[in-house]
Amino acid sequence: MAVDQVNVGFRRPGTASTGRRYGTVTGAVAGLVAIVTGLLLAGRPAGAAPSEGAEYVKYYTVTSSYQGAPETLGGISQRFLGTTDRSVEIFSLNVGRTQLNGDKLSDPKILRPGWQLVLPWDAVGTGVQYGLLPQKNSKPAPSGSGSAPAPATPGQSTPPRAPTNTQAPRAGNPAVVPSAAPKPTYKSGQCAAATTSNSQSNWAALRLAPDQAWAHSRGKGQLVAIVDSGADGSLAQLAGRVALGADVVSGSGRGNTDCLGSGTGMAGIIVAKPTQGSALSGIAPDATVMPVRIVTTKAKARASDQAAGIEVATSAGATVIALGSYVNTSDAAVAKAVAAAVSRNIVVVFGAPTTAAPAGPDMVAGGGGVLRVGGVGVGGQSAASYRPSMVDVVAPGLNVTTLGVTGTGVLASNGTPYAVAFVAAEVALVRAAYPGLDAAQVTHRVQVTADKMSDAVPDKRYGYGTINPAAAVTRELAEEHHAVAPTARRSVDDGPTSGNRTMALIIVGVVGLVAAGLLAFRVRRLVHPAQDGPADGSPGKAPDRGDTGGGGASPGGAVPSVGEAAVGVGGRHRSGPGMSPAPADPTKTSLLPRQSAPSVRE
């Protein structure tokens, strides 16, 4: 048998009304799609989004003149880098890059006003800006002496970009871990060993028990900047865990050398690995230390170098900054640099102010994003005379096992900087375990999970108590239930907030399900046309089934429709998924109109 004709475009009673119903539903679906599109567009920030791979840099906008003379690369290098020799470095960073006016730097002797020149990471001075390079039709980035962009105010859709150490660092970046250990640059007898006690003790490791936290976090992906004397990257215990760092004193060079030893001791507390003859293990062994050197052979740092060291750590992408004893937190420039780092979602850890230090109006205050640390001994005695109520948490700072320089090996040391290192290491553990928490939430978690040392919390002498690494990464806090989930932190390149995207995806899913249901419903109506009733609601003509026993053709040679076949053999109704129930009495008038079947030719 051959099919002569199949009329798939038949019309049924009530087709016009049914079409109107389909049109109404289609309009509703289109409306939902329009709403979703509007939500997606509303969640996008104004202006073009930064291109993929965009990064924060230090840059300078060329002016028509400086002190009455035309701007030159040598003059810019002298002002911001302390020497004209690095003008070649500025040229190499900018040659061939298209400026806002369409020009390109090709001749080192020719600079145009308005050009933005990318500067090396250690550039410091008035006019140095830090942020994404301005694009056409975009507002200029905030300016300042190496300062970071201000945090978003309430109502803004884009939060400040969180630091990250997930991208592969470029050559020359202080966050790069060198492939080979550096050779010591100090001369014999030039460097002094750190002040030590006569005996070693492992009490700090026993008290803090960091190994109980390692099943949950080892600090992976965290870049801990130590602003101090550097760190001896040639030591076997620090191999592969200390980045190139920076030498702020000379304006160039590496920070992974150390002459005074305090920075190396701090680095060992954070990331040291056990070696033959040394069981010392860092609190956050999978983190990376970036040493920022602000002193070399003399144990006193220039005021400008102290603030510059914090700015270098901020621009390099540190997630935690630990300040050593050579940083004066009462200095106005230092306080400004700390505030800029916190605004970039970086946790800054430093020693609590002592009674011997002047309490100036510019002293770095406590609060979200900063931790003031006191050092203690095994019996709870303080490592220094700290100002009352200016200690947030305490950590081991007396008779602490550390690494030494100049071949001294493992030794026991005293001082607040070592307590700072313990706390900075715990912060790295928390940031790796809860990357969705911001700097203020991280410092809060460190405080409330500390072991109390008195009935008063915070205590005037001990603050919230002794840090507890295991509790810091495992304890559930009710106040964090509505905080950002522990997932990878967003950057400014991520665009609109995740809440808008989640809501849009939910609506898209609902619309998709509705559309799929309507499509399935319409296909079923086409396949089972006998189940459609008249549009006017009047009783339809009873189908002429002929032999209700089923199996034969209906009178006139018409083939029973699928709907009729569903009524069943012997007049019994077979209900199936999505099928309308049969009339109670098959002999009565049916409300189901009969659909004429396609003609078939032998």
XYZ file of N, CA and C in Angstrom, residues 73 88-99 104-108 115-118:
66
model
N 61.887 60.142 29.482
C 61.926 58.855 30.161
C 62.954 58.854 31.279
N 65.415 52.616 30.341
C 65.321 51.564 29.317
C 64.222 50.563 29.690
N 64.082 50.289 30.976
C 63.050 49.360 31.432
C 61.655 49.933 31.176
N 61.492 51.242 31.424
C 60.200 51.883 31.158
C 59.896 51.848 29.668
N 60.901 52.090 28.860
C 60.708 52.069 27.402
C 60.272 50.675 26.937
N 60.909 49.634 27.447
C 60.580 48.269 27.016
C 59.174 47.864 27.444
N 58.670 48.444 28.545
C 57.322 48.129 28.997
C 56.247 48.796 28.143
N 56.618 49.830 27.399
C 55.615 50.631 26.697
C 55.796 50.700 25.188
N 56.916 50.274 24.665
C 57.162 50.400 23.236
C 56.118 49.606 22.443
N 55.520 50.243 21.455
C 54.554 49.593 20.581
C 53.155 49.511 21.132
N 52.930 49.910 22.387
C 51.591 49.838 22.967
C 50.770 51.044 22.531
N 49.558 50.814 22.053
C 48.707 51.887 21.538
C 48.174 52.737 22.678
N 48.356 54.053 22.568
C 47.875 54.991 23.571
C 46.431 55.388 23.265
N 51.754 55.495 19.263
C 52.543 54.449 19.898
C 53.930 54.993 20.216
N 54.463 54.556 21.346
C 55.823 54.934 21.712
C 56.801 54.125 20.880
N 57.605 54.824 20.098
C 58.611 54.159 19.260
C 59.988 54.776 19.423
N 60.025 56.056 19.778
C 61.289 56.759 19.980
C 61.395 57.135 21.453
N 62.433 56.677 22.144
C 62.546 56.984 23.577
C 62.706 58.468 23.870
N 49.865 60.496 27.379
C 50.229 59.078 27.283
C 50.290 58.463 28.683
N 49.866 57.197 28.775
C 50.016 56.457 30.027
C 51.185 55.487 29.898
N 52.175 55.673 30.733
C 53.363 54.834 30.706
C 53.300 53.817 31.837
N 53.356 52.534 31.485
C 53.420 51.483 32.491
C 54.774 51.560 33.185
